[in-house]
The first five atom37 places (N, CA, C, CB, O) and aatype in JSON, in Angstrom:
{
  "aatype": [12, 19, 19, 9, 1, 15, 15, 10, 11, 10, 3, 16, 14, 9, 0, 1, 10, 3, 15, 16, 2, 8, 11, 10, 18, 10, 13, 19, 3, 10, 15, 18, 10, 18, 10, 10, 19, 16, 10, 15, 2, 5, 11, 13, 3, 6, 2, 15, 1, 1, 12, 11, 6, 10, 18, 11, 11, 10, 6, 3, 8, 10, 13, 16, 7, 9, 7, 15, 7, 6, 3, 7, 9, 16, 11, 4, 16, 11, 6, 9, 7, 11, 16, 17, 6, 2, 11, 6, 6, 1, 1, 6, 1, 11, 1, 1, 6, 7, 10, 0, 1, 5, 9, 7, 10, 1, 11, 15, 7, 16, 10, 15, 3, 7, 2, 3, 7, 3, 19, 15, 16, 19, 3, 3, 6, 15, 5, 7, 10, 3, 2, 0],
  "atom_mask": [
    [1, 1, 1, 1, 1],
    [1, 1, 1, 1, 1],
    [1, 1, 1, 1, 1],
    [1, 1, 1, 1, 1],
    [1, 1, 1, 1, 1],
    [1, 1, 1, 1, 1],
    [1, 1, 1, 1, 1],
    [1, 1, 1, 1, 1],
    [1, 1, 1, 1, 1],
    [1, 1, 1, 1, 1],
    [1, 1, 1, 1, 1],
    [1, 1, 1, 1, 1],
    [1, 1, 1, 1, 1],
    [1, 1, 1, 1, 1],
    [1, 1, 1, 1, 1],
    [1, 1, 1, 1, 1],
    [1, 1, 1, 1, 1],
    [1, 1, 1, 1, 1],
    [1, 1, 1, 1, 1],
    [1, 1, 1, 1, 1],
    [1, 1, 1, 1, 1],
    [1, 1, 1, 1, 1],
    [1, 1, 1, 1, 1],
    [1, 1, 1, 1, 1],
    [1, 1, 1, 1, 1],
    [1, 1, 1, 1, 1],
    [1, 1, 1, 1, 1],
    [1, 1, 1, 1, 1],
    [1, 1, 1, 1, 1],
    [1, 1, 1, 1, 1],
    [1, 1, 1, 1, 1],
    [1, 1, 1, 1, 1],
    [1, 1, 1, 1, 1],
    [1, 1, 1, 1, 1],
    [1, 1, 1, 1, 1],
    [1, 1, 1, 1, 1],
    [1, 1, 1, 1, 1],
    [1, 1, 1, 1, 1],
    [1, 1, 1, 1, 1],
    [1, 1, 1, 1, 1],
    [1, 1, 1, 1, 1],
    [1, 1, 1, 1, 1],
    [1, 1, 1, 1, 1],
    [1, 1, 1, 1, 1],
    [1, 1, 1, 1, 1],
    [1, 1, 1, 1, 1],
    [1, 1, 1, 1, 1],
    [1, 1, 1, 1, 1],
    [1, 1, 1, 1, 1],
    [1, 1, 1, 1, 1],
    [1, 1, 1, 1, 1],
    [1, 1, 1, 1, 1],
    [1, 1, 1, 1, 1],
    [1, 1, 1, 1, 1],
    [1, 1, 1, 1, 1],
    [1, 1, 1, 1, 1],
    [1, 1, 1, 1, 1],
    [1, 1, 1, 1, 1],
    [1, 1, 1, 1, 1],
    [1, 1, 1, 1, 1],
    [1, 1, 1, 1, 1],
    [1, 1, 1, 1, 1],
    [1, 1, 1, 1, 1],
    [1, 1, 1, 1, 1],
    [1, 1, 1, 0, 1],
    [1, 1, 1, 1, 1],
    [1, 1, 1, 0, 1],
    [1, 1, 1, 1, 1],
    [1, 1, 1, 0, 1],
    [1, 1, 1, 1, 1],
    [1, 1, 1, 1, 1],
    [1, 1, 1, 0, 1],
    [1, 1, 1, 1, 1],
    [1, 1, 1, 1, 1],
    [1, 1, 1, 1, 1],
    [1, 1, 1, 1, 1],
    [1, 1, 1, 1, 1],
    [1, 1, 1, 1, 1],
    [1, 1, 1, 1, 1],
    [1, 1, 1, 1, 1],
    [1, 1, 1, 0, 1],
    [1, 1, 1, 1, 1],
    [1, 1, 1, 1, 1],
    [1, 1, 1, 1, 1],
    [1, 1, 1, 1, 1],
    [1, 1, 1, 1, 1],
    [1, 1, 1, 1, 1],
    [1, 1, 1, 1, 1],
    [1, 1, 1, 1, 1],
    [1, 1, 1, 1, 1],
    [1, 1, 1, 1, 1],
    [1, 1, 1, 1, 1],
    [1, 1, 1, 1, 1],
    [1, 1, 1, 1, 1],
    [1, 1, 1, 1, 1],
    [1, 1, 1, 1, 1],
    [1, 1, 1, 1, 1],
    [1, 1, 1, 0, 1],
    [1, 1, 1, 1, 1],
    [1, 1, 1, 1, 1],
    [1, 1, 1, 1, 1],
    [1, 1, 1, 1, 1],
    [1, 1, 1, 1, 1],
    [1, 1, 1, 0, 1],
    [1, 1, 1, 1, 1],
    [1, 1, 1, 1, 1],
    [1, 1, 1, 1, 1],
    [1, 1, 1, 1, 1],
    [1, 1, 1, 0, 1],
    [1, 1, 1, 1, 1],
    [1, 1, 1, 1, 1],
    [1, 1, 1, 1, 1],
    [1, 1, 1, 1, 1],
    [1, 1, 1, 0, 1],
    [1, 1, 1, 1, 1],
    [1, 1, 1, 1, 1],
    [1, 1, 1, 0, 1],
    [1, 1, 1, 1, 1],
    [1, 1, 1, 1, 1],
    [1, 1, 1, 1, 1],
    [1, 1, 1, 1, 1],
    [1, 1, 1, 1, 1],
    [1, 1, 1, 1, 1],
    [1, 1, 1, 1, 1],
    [1, 1, 1, 1, 1],
    [1, 1, 1, 1, 1],
    [1, 1, 1, 1, 1],
    [1, 1, 1, 0, 1],
    [1, 1, 1, 1, 1],
    [1, 1, 1, 1, 1],
    [1, 1, 1, 1, 1],
    [1, 1, 1, 1, 1]
  ],
  "atom_positions": [
    [[12.61, -16.31, 8.84], [13.9, -16.88, 8.46], [14.02, -18.33, 9.4], [15.2, -15.68, 8.79], [13.68, -18.46, 10.57]],
    [[14.68, -19.46, 8.43], [14.92, -20.64, 9.1], [16.08, -20.94, 8.93], [14.21, -21.62, 8.82], [16.55, -20.43, 7.92]],
    [[16.9, -21.72, 9.63], [18.29, -22.22, 9.38], [18.23, -23.58, 9.68], [19.39, -21.54, 10.19], [17.69, -23.93, 10.73]],
    [[18.67, -24.34, 8.96], [18.72, -26.04, 9.08], [20.19, -26.32, 9.17], [18.02, -26.95, 7.66], [20.95, -25.74, 8.4]],
    [[20.54, -26.97, 9.86], [21.9, -27.51, 10.44], [22.14, -28.87, 9.93], [21.91, -27.57, 12.05], [21.0, -29.34, 9.91]],
    [[22.98, -29.82, 9.48], [23.05, -31.09, 9.31], [24.58, -31.52, 9.64], [22.55, -31.41, 7.91], [25.52, -30.72, 9.57]],
    [[24.69, -32.63, 9.95], [25.78, -33.32, 10.46], [26.44, -33.75, 9.03], [25.33, -34.6, 11.54], [27.45, -34.44, 9.18]],
    [[26.14, -33.54, 7.85], [27.1, -34.33, 6.71], [27.64, -33.15, 6.55], [26.5, -35.15, 5.24], [27.17, -32.03, 6.37]],
    [[28.91, -33.63, 6.65], [30.35, -32.93, 6.51], [31.41, -33.87, 6.52], [30.66, -31.92, 7.66], [31.44, -34.98, 7.06]],
    [[32.4, -33.19, 5.77], [33.82, -33.84, 5.67], [35.01, -32.81, 5.83], [33.99, -34.58, 4.22], [35.54, -32.15, 4.93]],
    [[35.3, -32.82, 7.09], [36.75, -31.97, 7.25], [37.96, -32.73, 7.2], [36.87, -31.24, 8.61], [38.4, -33.42, 8.11]],
    [[38.58, -32.53, 5.84], [40.01, -33.41, 6.19], [41.03, -32.42, 5.45], [40.09, -35.27, 5.44], [40.88, -32.08, 4.28]],
    [[42.01, -32.01, 6.2], [43.04, -31.35, 5.38], [43.95, -32.28, 4.37], [43.97, -30.65, 6.37], [44.49, -33.33, 4.73]],
    [[44.02, -31.81, 3.27], [44.23, -32.47, 2.12], [45.63, -32.02, 1.57], [43.08, -32.2, 1.17], [46.42, -32.88, 1.2]],
    [[45.97, -30.6, 1.52], [47.14, -29.85, 0.95], [47.25, -28.37, 1.9], [46.84, -29.53, -0.84], [46.48, -27.91, 2.74]],
    [[48.22, -28.0, 1.5], [48.79, -26.72, 2.07], [49.44, -25.82, 1.05], [49.82, -27.05, 3.15], [50.41, -26.28, 0.43]],
    [[48.97, -24.39, 0.75], [49.06, -23.36, -0.23], [50.37, -22.56, 0.4], [47.57, -22.43, -0.37], [50.32, -21.78, 1.35]],
    [[51.67, -22.97, -0.42], [52.91, -21.82, -0.1], [52.32, -20.66, -0.54], [54.44, -22.01, -0.91], [51.77, -20.51, -1.63]],
    [[52.49, -19.59, 0.57], [52.2, -18.11, 0.26], [53.01, -17.38, -0.48], [52.1, -17.39, 1.3], [52.66, -16.36, -1.08]],
    [[54.53, -18.03, -0.48], [55.63, -17.28, -1.09], [55.74, -17.31, -2.64], [56.89, -17.79, -0.54], [56.04, -16.4, -3.42]],
    [[55.37, -18.84, -2.93], [55.65, -19.41, -4.34], [54.18, -20.02, -4.99], [56.89, -20.71, -4.19], [54.05, -20.53, -6.1]],
    [[53.21, -19.83, -4.04], [51.8, -20.15, -4.64], [51.67, -21.65, -5.14], [51.49, -19.16, -5.92], [51.05, -22.02, -6.14]],
    [[52.22, -22.27, -4.43], [52.36, -23.75, -5.11], [51.72, -24.72, -3.94], [54.18, -24.24, -5.51], [52.19, -24.69, -2.81]],
    [[50.71, -25.5, -4.27], [49.95, -26.27, -3.51], [50.82, -27.75, -3.36], [48.46, -26.36, -4.21], [51.33, -28.42, -4.26]],
    [[50.8, -27.97, -2.06], [51.6, -29.36, -1.54], [50.76, -30.12, -0.8], [52.9, -29.14, -0.61], [50.3, -29.83, 0.31]],
    [[50.49, -31.42, -1.65], [49.64, -32.29, -1.31], [49.96, -33.08, 0.36], [49.67, -33.27, -2.58], [51.06, -33.5, 0.74]],
    [[49.01, -33.09, 0.92], [49.31, -33.66, 2.29], [49.17, -35.51, 1.88], [47.93, -32.93, 3.67], [49.92, -36.35, 2.38]],
    [[48.07, -35.83, 0.92], [47.61, -37.26, 0.77], [48.09, -37.66, -0.38], [46.17, -37.5, 0.79], [48.74, -36.84, -1.02]],
    [[47.92, -38.95, -0.89], [48.34, -39.42, -2.26], [46.86, -39.13, -2.84], [48.98, -41.17, -2.38], [45.88, -38.71, -2.23]],
    [[46.99, -39.51, -4.35], [45.9, -39.52, -5.13], [44.83, -40.61, -4.93], [46.36, -39.56, -6.38], [43.69, -40.65, -5.38]],
    [[45.37, -41.33, -4.28], [44.06, -42.62, -4.13], [43.05, -42.33, -3.22], [44.58, -44.12, -3.55], [41.84, -42.56, -3.31]],
    [[43.93, -41.59, -1.97], [43.09, -41.2, -0.92], [42.3, -39.98, -1.09], [43.82, -41.07, 0.18], [41.34, -39.75, -0.35]],
    [[42.76, -38.96, -2.3], [41.9, -38.12, -2.58], [40.76, -38.4, -3.33], [42.45, -37.3, -3.03], [39.71, -37.76, -3.22]],
    [[40.96, -39.48, -4.19], [39.8, -40.25, -4.99], [39.01, -40.66, -3.97], [40.2, -41.52, -5.92], [37.84, -40.35, -4.16]],
    [[39.28, -41.43, -2.63], [38.14, -41.67, -2.04], [37.46, -40.7, -1.19], [38.32, -42.65, -1.43], [36.31, -40.83, -0.77]],
    [[38.38, -39.56, -0.93], [37.67, -38.3, -0.26], [36.63, -37.71, -1.39], [38.89, -37.04, 0.21], [35.73, -36.97, -0.99]],
    [[36.71, -37.94, -2.41], [35.88, -37.3, -3.5], [34.78, -38.3, -3.59], [36.67, -37.04, -4.98], [33.73, -37.85, -4.06]],
    [[34.78, -39.75, -3.2], [33.58, -40.56, -3.54], [33.02, -40.43, -2.2], [33.81, -42.14, -4.1], [31.86, -40.83, -2.09]],
    [[33.63, -39.93, -1.09], [32.6, -40.02, 0.17], [32.08, -38.49, 0.22], [33.41, -40.56, 1.8], [31.26, -38.03, 1.02]],
    [[32.6, -37.97, -0.59], [32.1, -36.34, -0.66], [30.95, -36.37, -1.5], [33.23, -35.2, -1.35], [30.04, -35.6, -1.17]],
    [[30.74, -37.26, -2.75], [29.7, -37.34, -3.57], [28.46, -38.27, -2.7], [30.26, -38.0, -5.01], [27.26, -38.02, -2.71]],
    [[28.92, -39.01, -2.22], [27.86, -39.55, -1.1], [27.24, -38.84, -0.14], [28.37, -40.44, -0.35], [26.14, -39.24, 0.23]],
    [[27.75, -37.8, 0.38], [27.28, -37.01, 1.34], [26.57, -35.89, 0.54], [28.4, -36.55, 2.3], [25.59, -35.39, 1.08]],
    [[26.89, -35.49, -0.54], [25.68, -34.83, -1.53], [24.65, -35.34, -1.85], [25.96, -34.53, -2.68], [23.55, -34.8, -1.78]],
    [[24.88, -36.47, -2.25], [23.49, -37.56, -2.43], [22.7, -37.6, -1.31], [23.84, -39.16, -2.67], [21.51, -37.33, -1.41]],
    [[23.24, -37.93, -0.15], [22.2, -38.0, 1.02], [21.75, -36.72, 1.21], [22.74, -38.54, 2.38], [20.56, -36.6, 1.5]],
    [[22.7, -35.37, 1.08], [22.06, -34.08, 1.41], [20.81, -33.84, 0.41], [23.17, -32.87, 1.29], [19.74, -33.44, 0.85]],
    [[20.99, -34.08, -0.73], [20.16, -34.03, -1.8], [18.64, -34.88, -1.39], [21.02, -34.68, -3.09], [17.54, -34.39, -1.64]],
    [[18.77, -35.86, -0.91], [17.56, -36.99, -0.53], [16.77, -36.2, 0.76], [18.33, -38.78, 0.07], [15.56, -36.24, 0.98]],
    [[17.58, -35.62, 1.38], [17.29, -35.19, 2.81], [16.45, -33.91, 2.28], [18.77, -34.84, 3.91], [15.26, -33.74, 2.54]],
    [[16.97, -33.31, 1.76], [16.43, -31.86, 1.21], [15.25, -32.16, 0.53], [17.42, -31.04, 0.18], [14.28, -31.45, 0.79]],
    [[15.1, -33.28, -0.51], [13.49, -33.56, -1.21], [12.77, -33.83, -0.04], [13.26, -34.96, -2.39], [11.8, -33.12, 0.2]],
    [[13.1, -34.8, 0.79], [11.92, -35.44, 2.02], [11.62, -34.11, 2.56], [12.55, -36.68, 3.46], [10.41, -33.88, 2.64]],
    [[12.56, -33.01, 3.01], [12.09, -31.9, 3.8], [11.27, -31.09, 3.04], [13.13, -31.13, 4.36], [10.4, -30.44, 3.62]],
    [[11.43, -30.99, 1.65], [10.35, -30.15, 0.77], [8.88, -31.16, 0.52], [11.18, -29.73, -0.96], [7.8, -30.61, 0.35]],
    [[8.98, -32.31, 0.54], [7.94, -32.98, 0.32], [6.97, -33.0, 1.93], [8.51, -34.44, -0.3], [5.75, -33.15, 1.93]],
    [[7.78, -32.81, 3.19], [6.98, -32.7, 4.42], [6.44, -31.15, 4.52], [7.93, -33.13, 5.75], [5.36, -30.78, 4.98]],
    [[7.29, -30.48, 4.08], [6.49, -28.95, 4.12], [5.37, -28.9, 3.38], [7.31, -27.73, 3.57], [4.29, -28.57, 3.89]],
    [[5.51, -29.25, 2.0], [4.36, -29.38, 1.31], [3.23, -30.02, 1.61], [4.6, -29.77, 0.41], [2.12, -29.63, 1.25]],
    [[3.51, -31.3, 2.46], [2.14, -31.92, 2.93], [1.86, -30.94, 3.97], [2.16, -33.55, 3.51], [0.69, -30.55, 3.94]],
    [[2.51, -30.49, 4.78], [1.82, -29.99, 6.38], [1.77, -28.52, 6.06], [2.93, -30.32, 8.04], [0.99, -27.99, 6.86]],
    [[2.33, -27.55, 5.12], [2.03, -26.35, 5.16], [0.74, -26.34, 4.0], [3.37, -25.44, 4.9], [-0.36, -25.94, 4.39]],
    [[0.86, -26.7, 2.86], [0.15, -26.38, 1.66], [-0.68, -27.58, 1.38], [1.11, -26.02, 0.47], [-0.43, -28.5, 0.6]],
    [[-2.0, -27.39, 2.36], [-3.08, -28.44, 1.88], [-3.85, -27.99, 0.94], [-3.98, -28.9, 2.88], [-4.24, -26.84, 0.73]],
    [[-4.13, -29.39, 0.13], [-5.27, -28.81, -0.94], [-4.62, -28.3, -1.98], [0.0, 0.0, 0.0], [-5.04, -27.23, -2.42]],
    [[-3.75, -28.75, -2.47], [-2.95, -28.03, -3.63], [-3.88, -28.16, -5.06], [-1.31, -28.85, -3.86], [-4.61, -29.14, -5.07]],
    [[-3.92, -27.47, -5.97], [-5.0, -27.46, -6.95], [-3.85, -26.46, -7.87], [0.0, 0.0, 0.0], [-2.85, -25.84, -7.52]],
    [[-4.63, -26.68, -9.36], [-3.73, -26.3, -10.27], [-4.91, -25.39, -11.17], [-2.86, -27.68, -11.04], [-6.05, -25.82, -11.37]],
    [[-4.5, -24.24, -11.59], [-5.4, -23.15, -12.49], [-5.08, -23.44, -13.95], [0.0, 0.0, 0.0], [-4.02, -23.89, -14.36]],
    [[-6.32, -23.06, -14.81], [-6.24, -23.11, -15.9], [-4.75, -22.42, -17.05], [-7.47, -22.63, -15.97], [-4.38, -22.77, -18.17]],
    [[-4.34, -21.51, -16.24], [-2.73, -21.62, -16.89], [-1.67, -22.6, -16.31], [-1.97, -20.2, -16.71], [-0.47, -22.35, -16.43]],
    [[-2.03, -23.5, -15.8], [-0.98, -24.55, -15.42], [-0.32, -24.3, -14.32], [0.0, 0.0, 0.0], [0.4, -25.24, -13.98]],
    [[-0.28, -22.95, -13.29], [0.32, -22.43, -12.13], [-0.22, -23.1, -11.06], [0.18, -21.03, -11.96], [-1.37, -22.76, -10.8]],
    [[0.25, -23.93, -10.38], [0.1, -24.43, -9.17], [-0.11, -23.29, -7.96], [1.27, -25.29, -8.98], [0.64, -22.41, -7.54]],
    [[-1.54, -23.73, -7.57], [-2.13, -22.62, -6.59], [-1.84, -23.47, -4.95], [-4.17, -22.25, -7.02], [-1.91, -24.68, -4.76]],
    [[-1.57, -22.64, -4.15], [-1.45, -23.08, -2.88], [-2.86, -22.6, -1.92], [-0.02, -22.47, -2.35], [-3.36, -21.49, -2.07]],
    [[-3.32, -23.45, -1.1], [-4.4, -23.43, -0.45], [-4.23, -23.18, 0.91], [-5.04, -24.47, -0.66], [-3.17, -23.59, 1.38]],
    [[-5.18, -22.49, 1.81], [-5.02, -22.4, 3.13], [-6.29, -23.46, 3.82], [-5.08, -20.75, 3.54], [-6.15, -24.18, 4.81]],
    [[-7.49, -23.29, 3.0], [-8.17, -24.27, 3.31], [-8.7, -25.63, 2.42], [-9.02, -23.65, 3.74], [-8.91, -25.6, 1.2]],
    [[-8.79, -26.24, 2.88], [-8.84, -27.49, 1.93], [-10.34, -27.43, 1.22], [-8.61, -29.03, 2.86], [-11.43, -27.21, 1.75]],
    [[-10.02, -27.71, -0.12], [-11.19, -27.49, -1.29], [-11.17, -26.04, -1.89], [0.0, 0.0, 0.0], [-11.8, -25.84, -2.94]],
    [[-10.49, -25.02, -1.29], [-10.51, -23.47, -1.82], [-9.41, -23.32, -2.38], [-10.67, -22.33, -0.82], [-8.48, -23.59, -1.62]],
    [[-8.94, -22.82, -3.92], [-7.88, -22.38, -3.93], [-7.67, -21.04, -4.03], [-7.37, -22.92, -4.66], [-8.67, -20.32, -4.12]],
    [[-6.44, -20.51, -4.03], [-6.18, -18.99, -4.19], [-6.48, -18.57, -5.51], [-4.72, -18.58, -3.9], [-6.18, -19.29, -6.46]],
    [[-7.18, -17.23, -5.71], [-7.52, -16.89, -6.72], [-6.64, -15.74, -7.56], [-8.7, -16.63, -6.43], [-6.13, -14.91, -6.81]],
    [[-6.36, -15.54, -8.99], [-5.2, -14.65, -9.41], [-6.06, -13.26, -9.3], [-4.47, -15.03, -11.1], [-7.23, -13.18, -8.92]],
    [[-5.42, -12.45, -9.61], [-6.09, -11.28, -10.03], [-7.27, -11.08, -10.93], [-5.26, -10.67, -10.51], [-8.17, -10.28, -10.68]],
    [[-7.23, -11.89, -12.02], [-8.26, -11.82, -12.81], [-9.52, -12.9, -12.48], [-7.68, -11.97, -14.13], [-10.72, -12.66, -12.62]],
    [[-9.0, -13.99, -12.07], [-10.23, -14.91, -11.4], [-10.83, -14.21, -10.49], [-9.83, -16.23, -10.68], [-12.06, -14.27, -10.5]],
    [[-10.24, -13.42, -9.56], [-11.0, -12.78, -8.33], [-12.13, -11.69, -8.9], [-9.83, -11.94, -7.27], [-13.32, -11.66, -8.6]],
    [[-11.4, -10.78, -9.81], [-12.28, -9.89, -10.64], [-13.7, -10.35, -11.09], [-11.55, -9.58, -11.85], [-14.82, -9.95, -10.76]],
    [[-13.24, -11.5, -12.11], [-14.44, -12.06, -12.85], [-15.55, -12.46, -11.7], [-13.97, -13.44, -13.79], [-16.76, -12.25, -11.79]],
    [[-14.77, -13.17, -10.47], [-15.87, -13.77, -9.48], [-16.64, -12.79, -8.89], [-15.31, -14.58, -8.34], [-17.85, -12.99, -8.78]],
    [[-16.01, -11.45, -8.37], [-16.67, -10.63, -7.9], [-17.73, -9.94, -8.9], [-15.8, -9.85, -7.33], [-18.92, -9.96, -8.56]],
    [[-17.3, -9.23, -10.32], [-18.23, -9.01, -11.12], [-19.59, -9.74, -11.38], [-17.64, -8.99, -12.01], [-20.69, -9.23, -11.59]],
    [[-19.26, -11.08, -11.3], [-20.27, -12.19, -11.23], [-21.32, -11.79, -10.14], [-19.55, -13.63, -10.87], [-22.45, -11.34, -10.35]],
    [[-20.67, -12.07, -8.86], [-21.37, -12.14, -7.52], [-22.43, -10.54, -7.75], [-19.96, -12.12, -5.94], [-23.62, -10.59, -7.44]],
    [[-21.89, -9.39, -8.24], [-22.26, -8.43, -8.1], [-23.61, -7.98, -9.09], [0.0, 0.0, 0.0], [-24.49, -7.13, -9.01]],
    [[-23.25, -9.04, -10.01], [-24.5, -8.82, -11.2], [-25.52, -9.4, -10.82], [-24.31, -9.38, -12.63], [-26.66, -8.99, -10.99]],
    [[-25.14, -10.64, -10.12], [-26.36, -11.59, -9.69], [-26.94, -10.74, -8.38], [-25.8, -13.36, -9.23], [-28.15, -10.54, -8.28]],
    [[-26.08, -10.3, -7.45], [-26.86, -9.49, -6.28], [-27.97, -8.4, -6.96], [-25.63, -8.54, -5.29], [-29.14, -8.36, -6.55]],
    [[-27.47, -7.52, -8.04], [-28.11, -6.59, -8.6], [-29.49, -7.33, -9.07], [-27.22, -5.93, -9.69], [-30.57, -6.81, -8.8]],
    [[-29.43, -8.35, -9.67], [-30.52, -8.83, -10.4], [-31.59, -9.46, -9.14], [-29.94, -10.04, -11.61], [-32.81, -9.44, -9.31]],
    [[-31.12, -9.88, -8.15], [-31.86, -10.16, -7.0], [-32.39, -9.03, -6.41], [0.0, 0.0, 0.0], [-33.58, -9.12, -6.15]],
    [[-31.9, -8.1, -6.15], [-32.36, -6.67, -6.13], [-33.43, -6.12, -6.6], [-31.64, -6.01, -6.6], [-34.36, -5.74, -5.89]],
    [[-33.39, -6.02, -8.0], [-34.31, -5.5, -9.05], [-35.47, -6.52, -8.73], [-33.67, -5.55, -10.71], [-36.56, -6.0, -8.45]],
    [[-35.38, -8.17, -8.72], [-36.6, -8.66, -8.87], [-37.37, -8.42, -7.58], [-36.53, -10.05, -9.25], [-38.6, -8.42, -7.62]],
    [[-36.65, -8.19, -6.35], [-37.38, -8.08, -5.2], [-38.29, -7.0, -5.09], [-36.59, -8.03, -4.21], [-39.27, -6.99, -4.34]],
    [[-37.84, -5.86, -6.05], [-38.27, -4.57, -5.68], [-37.68, -3.26, -5.19], [0.0, 0.0, 0.0], [-38.18, -2.14, -5.19]],
    [[-36.1, -3.83, -4.61], [-35.4, -2.88, -3.65], [-34.64, -2.1, -4.48], [-34.52, -3.53, -2.54], [-34.54, -0.93, -4.09]],
    [[-34.03, -2.38, -5.56], [-33.54, -1.73, -6.44], [-34.23, -1.06, -7.8], [-32.71, -2.45, -6.65], [-34.98, -1.56, -8.64]],
    [[-33.82, -0.09, -7.71], [-34.8, 0.72, -9.38], [-33.58, 1.11, -10.37], [-35.93, 2.73, -9.01], [-32.48, 1.57, -10.05]],
    [[-33.98, 0.84, -11.44], [-33.22, 1.03, -12.88], [-33.09, 2.38, -13.0], [-33.97, 0.45, -14.21], [-32.24, 2.72, -13.83]],
    [[-33.73, 3.33, -12.38], [-33.62, 5.01, -12.59], [-34.62, 5.22, -13.57], [0.0, 0.0, 0.0], [-34.5, 6.42, -13.83]],
    [[-35.62, 4.71, -14.32], [-36.9, 5.12, -14.92], [-38.14, 5.41, -14.04], [-37.27, 4.11, -15.8], [-39.15, 4.71, -13.97]],
    [[-37.93, 6.36, -13.51], [-39.41, 6.98, -12.64], [-39.57, 5.9, -11.68], [-41.05, 7.16, -13.64], [-40.76, 5.67, -11.5]],
    [[-38.85, 5.22, -11.04], [-39.07, 4.49, -9.99], [-39.64, 3.19, -10.02], [0.0, 0.0, 0.0], [-40.12, 2.55, -9.08]],
    [[-39.49, 2.77, -11.68], [-40.04, 1.73, -12.18], [-38.83, 0.7, -11.66], [-40.39, 1.87, -13.79], [-37.67, 1.05, -11.47]],
    [[-39.29, -0.45, -11.49], [-38.16, -1.85, -11.41], [-38.25, -2.58, -12.4], [-38.31, -2.89, -10.26], [-39.22, -3.28, -12.7]],
    [[-37.07, -2.45, -13.09], [-37.11, -3.56, -13.92], [-36.39, -4.76, -13.87], [-36.91, -3.2, -14.93], [-35.53, -4.94, -13.01]],
    [[-36.72, -5.79, -14.92], [-36.51, -7.19, -14.51], [-35.05, -7.2, -15.79], [-38.22, -8.49, -14.78], [-35.1, -6.61, -16.87]],
    [[-33.87, -8.0, -15.28], [-33.11, -8.29, -16.15], [-32.8, -9.85, -16.24], [-32.07, -7.49, -15.95], [-32.51, -10.58, -15.3]],
    [[-32.93, -10.23, -17.69], [-32.77, -11.64, -17.7], [-31.08, -11.85, -17.54], [-33.46, -12.32, -19.16], [-30.23, -11.01, -17.82]],
    [[-30.9, -13.06, -17.06], [-29.43, -13.55, -16.76], [-28.63, -13.57, -17.87], [-29.35, -14.9, -16.2], [-27.54, -13.02, -17.72]],
    [[-28.88, -14.09, -19.01], [-28.26, -14.42, -20.21], [-27.68, -12.87, -20.65], [-29.4, -15.19, -21.33], [-26.48, -12.81, -20.95]],
    [[-28.53, -11.56, -20.69], [-28.15, -10.5, -21.17], [-27.01, -10.07, -20.15], [-29.29, -9.6, -21.39], [-26.39, -9.19, -20.75]],
    [[-26.51, -10.25, -19.02], [-25.76, -9.69, -18.17], [-24.62, -10.63, -17.94], [-26.49, -9.35, -17.03], [-23.68, -10.28, -17.22]],
    [[-24.64, -11.85, -18.56], [-23.34, -12.71, -18.72], [-23.69, -13.59, -17.67], [0.0, 0.0, 0.0], [-22.64, -13.98, -17.16]],
    [[-24.56, -14.03, -17.17], [-24.65, -14.66, -15.73], [-25.42, -16.3, -16.18], [-25.81, -13.46, -14.48], [-26.22, -16.82, -15.4]],
    [[-25.09, -16.88, -17.35], [-25.67, -18.14, -17.55], [-24.85, -19.15, -17.17], [-26.04, -18.35, -18.81], [-25.11, -20.3, -17.53]],
    [[-23.83, -18.89, -16.44], [-22.97, -20.08, -15.78], [-23.04, -19.65, -14.28], [-21.23, -20.21, -16.39], [-22.65, -20.48, -13.45]],
    [[-23.46, -18.5, -13.87], [-23.33, -18.17, -12.47], [-23.99, -19.09, -11.5], [-23.83, -16.88, -12.25], [-23.92, -18.87, -10.29]]
  ]
}
């Protein structure tokens, strides 16, 4: 949790509420009230500018290597050049890696296909590894 404090404030008494009849009694005239509204709007604008600057600095320093996926959702990265994967992307990558590992083991003779110890060879296209 982070607390951010600012010196942008405007404390000015402008009226008093009578608790017996619930009427509001102004201490200031309307021209001064309009001046306070103008000053308050300027402070809100400055606060918005500062918040945008803060968001930009946080994004620049905390989330390096911003990328975006096919679905248009922005992904944050911790390592430059590597994006976070969503669940489906990770599942597909792991499936491709597992199939490639099986093919490598079968070709090296380490993995049997279960047919009397014979080592089978599998072509990459039949396993969907043409882009692996």
